[in-house]
Coordinates of C-alpha atoms in Angstrom, one line a residue:
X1 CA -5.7 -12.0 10.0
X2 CA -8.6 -14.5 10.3
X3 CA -6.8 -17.2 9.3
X4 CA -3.9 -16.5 11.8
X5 CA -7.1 -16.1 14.3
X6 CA -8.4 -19.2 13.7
X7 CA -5.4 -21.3 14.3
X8 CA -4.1 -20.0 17.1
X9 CA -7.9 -20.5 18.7
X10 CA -7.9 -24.0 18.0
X11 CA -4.9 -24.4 18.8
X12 CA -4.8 -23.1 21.8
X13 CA -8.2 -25.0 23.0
X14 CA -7.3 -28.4 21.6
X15 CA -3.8 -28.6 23.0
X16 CA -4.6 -26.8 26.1
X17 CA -7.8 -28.8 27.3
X18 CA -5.8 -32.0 25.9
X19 CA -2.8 -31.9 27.8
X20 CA -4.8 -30.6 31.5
X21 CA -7.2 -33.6 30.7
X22 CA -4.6 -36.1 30.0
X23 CA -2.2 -35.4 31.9
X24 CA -4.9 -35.2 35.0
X25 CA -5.1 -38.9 34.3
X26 CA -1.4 -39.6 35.5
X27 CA -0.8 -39.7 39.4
X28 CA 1.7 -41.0 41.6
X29 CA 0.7 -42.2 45.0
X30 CA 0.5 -40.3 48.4
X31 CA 3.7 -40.5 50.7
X32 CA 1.5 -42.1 53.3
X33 CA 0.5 -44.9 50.7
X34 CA 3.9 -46.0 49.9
X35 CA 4.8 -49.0 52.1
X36 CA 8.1 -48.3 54.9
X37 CA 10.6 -51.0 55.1
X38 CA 11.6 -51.4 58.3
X39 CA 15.5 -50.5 58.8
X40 CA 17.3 -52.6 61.3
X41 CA 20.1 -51.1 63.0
X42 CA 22.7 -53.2 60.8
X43 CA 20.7 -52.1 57.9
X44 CA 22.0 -49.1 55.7
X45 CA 19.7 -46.6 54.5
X46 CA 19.7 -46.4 50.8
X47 CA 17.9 -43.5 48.5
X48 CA 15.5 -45.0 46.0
X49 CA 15.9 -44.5 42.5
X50 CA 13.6 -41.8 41.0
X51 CA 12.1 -42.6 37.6
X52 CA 10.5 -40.3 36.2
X53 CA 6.8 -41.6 34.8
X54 CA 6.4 -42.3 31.2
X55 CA 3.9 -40.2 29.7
X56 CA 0.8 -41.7 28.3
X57 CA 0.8 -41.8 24.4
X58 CA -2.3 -38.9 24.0
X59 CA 0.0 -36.7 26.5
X60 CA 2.9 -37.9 24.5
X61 CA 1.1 -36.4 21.7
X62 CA -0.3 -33.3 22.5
X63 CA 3.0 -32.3 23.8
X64 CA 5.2 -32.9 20.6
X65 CA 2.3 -31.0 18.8
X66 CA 2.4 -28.3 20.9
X67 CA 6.1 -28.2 19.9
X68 CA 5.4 -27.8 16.7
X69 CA 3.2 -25.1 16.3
X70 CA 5.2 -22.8 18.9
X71 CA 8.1 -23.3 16.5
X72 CA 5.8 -23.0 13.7
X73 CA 6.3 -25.8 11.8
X74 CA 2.6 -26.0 10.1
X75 CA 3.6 -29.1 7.6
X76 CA 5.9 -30.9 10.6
X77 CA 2.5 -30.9 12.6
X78 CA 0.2 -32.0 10.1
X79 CA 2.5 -34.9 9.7
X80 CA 2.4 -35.7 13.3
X81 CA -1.1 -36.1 13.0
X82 CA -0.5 -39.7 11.2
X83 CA 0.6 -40.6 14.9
X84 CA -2.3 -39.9 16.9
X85 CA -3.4 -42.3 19.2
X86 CA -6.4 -44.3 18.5
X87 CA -7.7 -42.7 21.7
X88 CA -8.0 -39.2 19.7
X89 CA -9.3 -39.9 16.4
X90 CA -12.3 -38.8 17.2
X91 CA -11.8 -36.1 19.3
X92 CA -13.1 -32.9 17.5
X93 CA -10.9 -30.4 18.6
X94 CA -8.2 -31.6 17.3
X95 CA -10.0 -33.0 13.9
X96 CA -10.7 -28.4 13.9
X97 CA -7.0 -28.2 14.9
X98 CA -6.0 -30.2 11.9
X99 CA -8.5 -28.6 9.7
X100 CA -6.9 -25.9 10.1
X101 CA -3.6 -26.5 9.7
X102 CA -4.6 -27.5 6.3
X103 CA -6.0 -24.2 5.4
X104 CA -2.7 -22.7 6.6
X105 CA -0.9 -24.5 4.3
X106 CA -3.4 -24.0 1.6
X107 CA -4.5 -27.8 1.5
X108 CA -8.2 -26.8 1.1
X109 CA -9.6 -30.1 -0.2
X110 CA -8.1 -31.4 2.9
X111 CA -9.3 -28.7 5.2
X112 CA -12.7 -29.2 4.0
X113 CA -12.5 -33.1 3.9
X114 CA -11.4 -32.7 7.9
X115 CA -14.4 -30.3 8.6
X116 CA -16.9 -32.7 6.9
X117 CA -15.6 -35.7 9.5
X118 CA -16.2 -33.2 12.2
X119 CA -19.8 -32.4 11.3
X120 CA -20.7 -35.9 10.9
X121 CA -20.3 -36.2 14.8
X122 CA -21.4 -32.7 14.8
X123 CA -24.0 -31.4 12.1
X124 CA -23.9 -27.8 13.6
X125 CA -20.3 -27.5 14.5
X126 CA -19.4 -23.9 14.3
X127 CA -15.6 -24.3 13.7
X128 CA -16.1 -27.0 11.1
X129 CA -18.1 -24.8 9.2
X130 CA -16.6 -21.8 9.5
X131 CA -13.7 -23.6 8.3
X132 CA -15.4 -24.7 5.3
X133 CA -16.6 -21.3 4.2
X134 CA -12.9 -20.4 4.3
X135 CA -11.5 -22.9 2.3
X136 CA -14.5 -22.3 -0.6
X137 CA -13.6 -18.2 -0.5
X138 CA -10.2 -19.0 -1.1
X139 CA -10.4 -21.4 -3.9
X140 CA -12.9 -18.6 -5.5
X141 CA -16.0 -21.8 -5.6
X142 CA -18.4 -18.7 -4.9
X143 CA -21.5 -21.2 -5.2
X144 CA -19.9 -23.6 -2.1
X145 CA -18.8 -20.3 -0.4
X146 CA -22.1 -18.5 -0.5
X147 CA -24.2 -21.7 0.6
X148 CA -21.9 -22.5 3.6
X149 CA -22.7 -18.6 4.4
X150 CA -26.2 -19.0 4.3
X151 CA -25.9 -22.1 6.7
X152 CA -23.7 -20.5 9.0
X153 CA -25.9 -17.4 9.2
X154 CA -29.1 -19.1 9.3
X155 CA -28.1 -20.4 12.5
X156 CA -25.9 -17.4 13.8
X157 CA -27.2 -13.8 12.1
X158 CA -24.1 -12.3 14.0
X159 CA -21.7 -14.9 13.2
X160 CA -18.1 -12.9 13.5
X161 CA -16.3 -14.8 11.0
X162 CA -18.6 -15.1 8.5
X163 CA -19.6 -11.4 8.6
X164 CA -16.1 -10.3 8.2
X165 CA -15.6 -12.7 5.2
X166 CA -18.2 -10.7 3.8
X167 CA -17.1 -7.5 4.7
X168 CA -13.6 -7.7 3.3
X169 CA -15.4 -8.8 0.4
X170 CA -17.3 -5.6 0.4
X171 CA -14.3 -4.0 0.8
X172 CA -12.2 -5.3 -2.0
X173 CA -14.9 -4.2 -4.0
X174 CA -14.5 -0.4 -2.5
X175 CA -18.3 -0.6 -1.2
X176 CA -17.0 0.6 2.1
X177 CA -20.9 0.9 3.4
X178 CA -21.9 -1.9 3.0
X179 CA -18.6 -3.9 4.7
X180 CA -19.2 -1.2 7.4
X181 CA -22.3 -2.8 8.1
X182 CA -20.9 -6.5 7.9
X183 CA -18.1 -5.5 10.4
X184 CA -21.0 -3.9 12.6
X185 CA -22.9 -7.4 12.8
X186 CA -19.5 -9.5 13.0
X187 CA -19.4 -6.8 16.4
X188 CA -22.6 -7.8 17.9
X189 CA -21.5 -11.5 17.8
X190 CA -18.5 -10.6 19.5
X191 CA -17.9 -7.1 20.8
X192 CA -14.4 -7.4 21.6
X193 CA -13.2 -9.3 17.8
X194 CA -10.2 -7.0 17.2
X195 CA -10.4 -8.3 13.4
X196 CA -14.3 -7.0 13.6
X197 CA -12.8 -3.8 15.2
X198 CA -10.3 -2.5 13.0
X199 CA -12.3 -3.2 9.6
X200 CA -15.1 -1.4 11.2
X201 CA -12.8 1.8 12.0
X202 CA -11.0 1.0 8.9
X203 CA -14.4 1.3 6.6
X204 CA -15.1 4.4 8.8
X205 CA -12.6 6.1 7.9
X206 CA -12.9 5.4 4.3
X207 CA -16.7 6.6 4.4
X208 CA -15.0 9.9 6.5
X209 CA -17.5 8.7 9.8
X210 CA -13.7 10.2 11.2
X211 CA -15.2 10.2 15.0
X212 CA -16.5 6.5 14.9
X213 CA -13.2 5.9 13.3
X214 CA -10.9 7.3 16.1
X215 CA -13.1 6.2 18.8
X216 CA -13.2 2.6 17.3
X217 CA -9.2 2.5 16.4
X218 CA -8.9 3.8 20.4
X219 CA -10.9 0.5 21.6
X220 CA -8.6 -1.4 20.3
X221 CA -5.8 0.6 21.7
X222 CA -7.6 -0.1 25.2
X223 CA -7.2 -4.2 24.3
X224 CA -3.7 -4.1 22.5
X225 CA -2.2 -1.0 23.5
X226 CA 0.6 -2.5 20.5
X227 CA -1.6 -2.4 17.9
X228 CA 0.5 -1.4 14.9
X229 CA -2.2 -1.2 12.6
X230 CA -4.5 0.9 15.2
X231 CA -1.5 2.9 16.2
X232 CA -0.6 3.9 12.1
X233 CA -4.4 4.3 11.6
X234 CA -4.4 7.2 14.9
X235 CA -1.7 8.9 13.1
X236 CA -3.7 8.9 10.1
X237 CA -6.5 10.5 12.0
X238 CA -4.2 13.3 13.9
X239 CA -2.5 14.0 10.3
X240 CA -6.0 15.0 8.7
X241 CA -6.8 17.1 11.4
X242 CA -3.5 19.0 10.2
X243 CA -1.4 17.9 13.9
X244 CA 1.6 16.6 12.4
X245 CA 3.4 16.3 16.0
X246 CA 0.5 14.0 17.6
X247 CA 0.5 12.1 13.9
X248 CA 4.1 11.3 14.1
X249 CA 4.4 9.9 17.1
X250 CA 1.5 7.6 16.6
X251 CA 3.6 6.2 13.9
X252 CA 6.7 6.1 15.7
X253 CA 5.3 4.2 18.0
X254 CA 3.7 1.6 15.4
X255 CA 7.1 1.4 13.7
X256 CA 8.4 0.7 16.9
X257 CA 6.3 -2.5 17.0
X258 CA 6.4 -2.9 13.0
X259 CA 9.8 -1.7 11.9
X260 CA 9.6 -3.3 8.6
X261 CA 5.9 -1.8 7.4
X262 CA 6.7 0.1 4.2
X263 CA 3.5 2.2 4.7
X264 CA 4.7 3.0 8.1
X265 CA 7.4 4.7 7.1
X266 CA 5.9 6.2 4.0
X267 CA 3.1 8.1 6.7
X268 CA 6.4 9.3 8.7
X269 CA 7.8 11.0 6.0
X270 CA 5.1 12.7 5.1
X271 CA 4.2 13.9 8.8
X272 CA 7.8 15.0 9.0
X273 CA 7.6 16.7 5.7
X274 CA 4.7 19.0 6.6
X275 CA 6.4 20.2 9.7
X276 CA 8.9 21.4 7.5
X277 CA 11.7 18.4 8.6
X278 CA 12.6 17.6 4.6
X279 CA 16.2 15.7 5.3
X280 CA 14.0 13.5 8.2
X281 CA 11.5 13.6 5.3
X282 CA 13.8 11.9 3.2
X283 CA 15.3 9.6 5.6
X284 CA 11.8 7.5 6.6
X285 CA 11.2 7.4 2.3
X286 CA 14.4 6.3 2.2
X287 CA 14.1 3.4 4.9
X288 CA 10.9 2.8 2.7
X289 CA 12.4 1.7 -0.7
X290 CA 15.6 -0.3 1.4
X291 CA 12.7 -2.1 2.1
X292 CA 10.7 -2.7 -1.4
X293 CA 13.3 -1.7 -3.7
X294 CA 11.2 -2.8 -6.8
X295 CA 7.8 -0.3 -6.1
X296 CA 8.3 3.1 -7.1
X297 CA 6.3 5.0 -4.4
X298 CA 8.9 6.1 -2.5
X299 CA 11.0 7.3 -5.8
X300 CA 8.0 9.5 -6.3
X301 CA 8.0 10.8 -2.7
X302 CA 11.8 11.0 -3.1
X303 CA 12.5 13.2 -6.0
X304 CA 9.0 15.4 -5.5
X305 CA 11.3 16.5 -2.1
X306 CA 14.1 16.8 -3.9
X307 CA 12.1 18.9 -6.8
X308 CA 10.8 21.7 -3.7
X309 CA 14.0 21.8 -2.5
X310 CA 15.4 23.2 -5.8
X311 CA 18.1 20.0 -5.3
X312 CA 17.4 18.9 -8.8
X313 CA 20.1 16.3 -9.5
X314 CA 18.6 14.3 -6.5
X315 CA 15.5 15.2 -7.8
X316 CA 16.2 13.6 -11.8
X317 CA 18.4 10.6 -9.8
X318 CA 14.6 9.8 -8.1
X319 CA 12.1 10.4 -11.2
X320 CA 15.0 8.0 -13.2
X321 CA 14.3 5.0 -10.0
X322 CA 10.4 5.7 -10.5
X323 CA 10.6 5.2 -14.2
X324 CA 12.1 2.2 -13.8
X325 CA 10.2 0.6 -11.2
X326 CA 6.7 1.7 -12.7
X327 CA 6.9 2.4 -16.3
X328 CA 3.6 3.3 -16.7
X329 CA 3.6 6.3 -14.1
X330 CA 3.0 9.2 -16.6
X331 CA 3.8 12.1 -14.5
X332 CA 7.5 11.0 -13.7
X333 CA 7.8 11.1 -17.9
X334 CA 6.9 14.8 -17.7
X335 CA 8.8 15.8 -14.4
X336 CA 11.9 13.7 -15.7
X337 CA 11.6 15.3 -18.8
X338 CA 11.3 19.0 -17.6
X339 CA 14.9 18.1 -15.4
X340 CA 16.3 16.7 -18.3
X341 CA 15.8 20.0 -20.0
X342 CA 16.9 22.5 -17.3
X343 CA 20.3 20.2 -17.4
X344 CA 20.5 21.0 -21.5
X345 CA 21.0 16.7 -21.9
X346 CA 18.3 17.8 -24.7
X347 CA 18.3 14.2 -25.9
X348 CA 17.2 12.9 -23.0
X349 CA 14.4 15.6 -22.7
X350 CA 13.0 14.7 -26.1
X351 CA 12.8 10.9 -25.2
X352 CA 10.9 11.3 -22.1
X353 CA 8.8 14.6 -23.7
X354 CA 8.2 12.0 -26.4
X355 CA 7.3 9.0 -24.0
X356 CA 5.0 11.6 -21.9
X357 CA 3.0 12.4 -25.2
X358 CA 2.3 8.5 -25.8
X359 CA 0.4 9.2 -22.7
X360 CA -1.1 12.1 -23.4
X361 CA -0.9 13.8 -27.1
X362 CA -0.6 17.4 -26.2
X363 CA 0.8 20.1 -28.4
X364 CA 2.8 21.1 -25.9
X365 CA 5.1 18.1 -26.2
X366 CA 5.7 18.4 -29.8
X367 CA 6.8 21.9 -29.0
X368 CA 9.0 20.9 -26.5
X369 CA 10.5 18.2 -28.5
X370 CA 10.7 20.3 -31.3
X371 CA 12.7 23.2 -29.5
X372 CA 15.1 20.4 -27.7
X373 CA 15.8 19.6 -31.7
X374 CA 16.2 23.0 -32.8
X375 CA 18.4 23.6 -29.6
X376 CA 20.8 20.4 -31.1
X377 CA 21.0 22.4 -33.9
X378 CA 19.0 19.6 -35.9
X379 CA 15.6 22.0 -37.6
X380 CA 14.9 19.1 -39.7
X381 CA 13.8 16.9 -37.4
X382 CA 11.9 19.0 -35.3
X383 CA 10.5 20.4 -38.4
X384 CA 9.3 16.9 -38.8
X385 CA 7.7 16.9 -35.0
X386 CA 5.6 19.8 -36.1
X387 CA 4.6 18.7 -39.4
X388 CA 3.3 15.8 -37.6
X389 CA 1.2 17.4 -35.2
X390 CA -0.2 20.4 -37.3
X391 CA -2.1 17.4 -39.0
X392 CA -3.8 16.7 -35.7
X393 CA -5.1 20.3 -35.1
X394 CA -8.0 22.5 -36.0
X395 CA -7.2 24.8 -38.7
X396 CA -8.7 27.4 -36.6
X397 CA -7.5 26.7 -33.1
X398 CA -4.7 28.9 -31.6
X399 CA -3.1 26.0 -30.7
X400 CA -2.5 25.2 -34.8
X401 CA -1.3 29.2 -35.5
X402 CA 1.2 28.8 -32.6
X403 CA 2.7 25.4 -33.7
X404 CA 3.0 27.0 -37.5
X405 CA 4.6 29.8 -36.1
X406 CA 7.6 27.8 -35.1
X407 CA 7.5 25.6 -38.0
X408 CA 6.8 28.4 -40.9
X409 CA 9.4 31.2 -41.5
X410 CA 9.0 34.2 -39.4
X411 CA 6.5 36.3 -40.7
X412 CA 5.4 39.3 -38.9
X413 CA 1.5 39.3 -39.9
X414 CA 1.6 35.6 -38.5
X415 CA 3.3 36.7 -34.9
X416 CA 0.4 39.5 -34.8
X417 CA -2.7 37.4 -35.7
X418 CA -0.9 35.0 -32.8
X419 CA -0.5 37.5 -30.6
X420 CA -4.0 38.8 -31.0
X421 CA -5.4 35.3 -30.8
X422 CA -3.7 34.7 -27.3
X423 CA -4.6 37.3 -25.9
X424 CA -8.0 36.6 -26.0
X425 CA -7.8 33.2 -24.7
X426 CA -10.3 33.1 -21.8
X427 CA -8.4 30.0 -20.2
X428 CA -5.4 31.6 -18.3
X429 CA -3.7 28.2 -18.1
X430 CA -4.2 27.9 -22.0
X431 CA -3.4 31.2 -22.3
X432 CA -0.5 31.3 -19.9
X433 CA 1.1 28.0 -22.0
X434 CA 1.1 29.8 -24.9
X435 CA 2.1 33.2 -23.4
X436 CA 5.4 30.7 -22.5
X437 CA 5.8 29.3 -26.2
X438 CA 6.0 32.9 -27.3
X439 CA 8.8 33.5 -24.9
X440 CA 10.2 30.2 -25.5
X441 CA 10.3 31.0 -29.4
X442 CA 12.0 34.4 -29.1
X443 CA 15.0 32.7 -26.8
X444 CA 15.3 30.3 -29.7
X445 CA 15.9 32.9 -31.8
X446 CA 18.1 34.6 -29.6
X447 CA 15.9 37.5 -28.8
X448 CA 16.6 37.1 -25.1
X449 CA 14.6 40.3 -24.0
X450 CA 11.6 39.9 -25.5
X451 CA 11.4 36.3 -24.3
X452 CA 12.3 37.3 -20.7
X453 CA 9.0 39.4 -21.2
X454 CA 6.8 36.9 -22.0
X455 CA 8.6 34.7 -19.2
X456 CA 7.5 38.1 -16.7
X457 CA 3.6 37.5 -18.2
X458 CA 3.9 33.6 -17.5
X459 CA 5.2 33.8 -13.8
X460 CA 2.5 37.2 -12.6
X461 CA -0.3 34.4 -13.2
X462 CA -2.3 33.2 -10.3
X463 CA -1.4 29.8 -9.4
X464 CA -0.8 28.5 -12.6
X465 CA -1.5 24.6 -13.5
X466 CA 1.0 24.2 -16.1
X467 CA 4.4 22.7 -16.1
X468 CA 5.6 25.4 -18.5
X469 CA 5.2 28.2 -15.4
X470 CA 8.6 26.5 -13.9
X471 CA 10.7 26.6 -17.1
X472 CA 9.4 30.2 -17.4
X473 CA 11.2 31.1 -14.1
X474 CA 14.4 29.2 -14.8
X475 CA 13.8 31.5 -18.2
X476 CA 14.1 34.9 -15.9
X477 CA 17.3 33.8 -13.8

């Protein structure tokens, strides 16, 4: 945003006070100067011949570079520069101008060498250095950056663009105080820097100052009423104080002005969501991934609505997408594997239950694996997944007597000293897990009753936290 800033301010004042001072320079003489030739009566009027003046060669100039940053050609106007007029090669707007251009097309060496002619006519040109300290942030020369800084501020403690550097360094860093504070001097050097404003509600927000926030976001409403940015940042604001109607059309109106923001349309579905509108929902998450097919946050969004709503094919089509566009998300593994299950592609089950346990090496996933072999009709190998995990348990733990349960023979003693030992787990998500297990071994083994009443245990507790709880009711339909 700074850099756009910067251009179009130079820009602006070097072309604009070029042109009204150039072409102020070209005149044409009064009517009343112009000499009258006499017409005699045999004489026939005739029209002169209008020529239109040449313009001089700096007006000539300034023009065809004005061309060419409204069409936004940044390299086509840099070039043009190797046909200024003698007239300007000194003139400092335009060496600023040029400057940066240069930093828009990452020339830095060039943007700074620019800057440097301009502060040898000027020492203390603002612009120039400015410029400078841009060019050494971006090329990461943190000793060049931090000195320019110092320079800048020594002479200008409130200097906007150098205190938002610094704030969005702050920021990057998460030490949302701090930038706060930067933003808040970058303010007093100019009250009305939109830039200024919206990291200062921005960092407000993050630090949950949620008045200064909306107050600040609603200035620069009052200055750019089609803020996109401001607009997304007031629906933010409505959506945590749970109105979802006043949130959504905040960010209705920001798409209207930013069709294309993923986030955008990420914040509508979920406004839409909590007022209950889950095929709207799905539509905004939807417009979201046409438009960044390759990140998987809309997936996620995607087949958690499709989970609620019980429309699990949707759901498993979604968690597949989010695998494959962020392989490292562990919790689609898990959900994806759960689907996977309830579908009976056991195979599948037991290669995501597998790749979820890479992540996290629970005994809960061997058992899992293990009953998606025993339910292929393979007990070898999922002999051999709990084998390999008794190795990795206590002796003494409940979690060790319940994985030898399924691995050892039946043996009645061991189902009682199990039993016993769950029950007076104090954890009711540990216990609740292994309340499921229980059930989960007797439907194994075909003793469908007894397993639908370890199911009924599993789903009478309290909000569980366990992703057994939903396999548990599938269990007792």
């Amino acid at each position: 945003m700074i850099k756009s800033k910067i251009l179009l301010i130079l820009a602006a004042g070097a072309i604009l006070t070029t042109l009204a001072g150039f072409t102020g320079c070209v005149s044409t003489p009064a009517a009343e100067e112009i000499p009258q030739k006499e017409v005699t009566k045999t004489e026939t009027k005739k029209e002169p011949e209008k020529k239109e003046p040449e313009d001089p060669p700096n007006v000539k100039f300034a023009k065809q570079l004005q061309i060419l940053l409204e069409k936004g050609d940044i390299k086509g106007a840099i070039a043009h520069f190797g046909s200024i007029p003698l007239s300007l090669k000194d003139d400092i707007e335009l060496k600023n101008l040029l400057g940066a251009l240069y930093y828009s097309d990452t020339q830095y060496d060039n943007a700074i060498a620019t800057a440097e002619e301009v502060l040898v006519i000027q020492p203390e040109n603002m612009d120039a250095l400015e410029l400078i300290s841009l060019c050494n942030q971006a090329k990461g020369d943190k000793k060049a950056y931090k000195e320019t800084s110092e320079r800048i501020l020594a002479a200008d403690p409130y200097n906007a663009s150098v205190n938002i550097q610094k704030a969005e360094e702050y920021a990057v860093n998460k030490k949302y105080k701090l930038a706060r504070e930067s933003y808040k001097k970058a303010l007093k050097g100019e009250p009305e820097n939109t830039d200024a404003l919206f990291g200062y509600a921005q960092m407000s927000y993050y630090t949950d100052d949620i008045k200064t926030a909306g107050e600040t976001f609603q200035q620069i409403l009052n200055l750019e009423p089609e803020n996109a940015a401001a607009l997304a940042y007031m629906g933010k604001l409505a959506y945590e104080e749970e109105n979802y109607l006043r949130a959504t059309k905040f960010v209705q109106e920001a798409l209207k002005h930013d069709p294309n923001n993923y986030d955008y349309w990420m914040d509508y579905g979920t406004y839409l969501r909590y007022q209950g509108k889950f095929d709207d929902a799905a539509n905004a998450w939807k417009k979201a991934a046409e438009l960044d097919p390759s990140y998987f946050l809309a997936y996620a969004y995607l087949a958690g609505n499709y989970d609620d709503l019980e429309k699990w094919d949707e759901a498993l089509e979604y968690y597949h997408k989010v695998i494959e566009t962020n392989p490292k998300y562990f919790y689609a593994y898990e959900s994806t594997a759960i689907l996977e299950y309830r579908a009976k592609n056991y195979e599948n089950a037991i290669k995501y239950f597998t790749k979820t346990y890479e992540y996290s090496p629970s005994y809960a996933y061997s058992l899992m694996i293990a009953a998606c072999w025993f339910r292929l009709n393979k007990p070898l190998e999922a002999k051999k997944v709990l084998s390999a995990q008794l190795k990795k348990l206590d002796s003494n733990s409940t979690e060790y007597a319940l994985v030898r349960f399924y691995n050892d023979n039946y043996n009645k003693n061991a189902e009682s000293n199990l039993t016993q030992k769950i029950t007076k787990e104090t954890n009711s998500n540990n216990r609740g897990k292994m309340l499921f297990y229980m059930g989960l071994y007797y439907e194994l083994n075909k003793a469908d009753e007894l397993a639908k009443e370890y199911y009924a245990k599993v789903t009478n507790l309290k909000a569980p936290m366990f992703f057994e709880y939903r396999i548990a009711e599938w269990g007792l339909q």
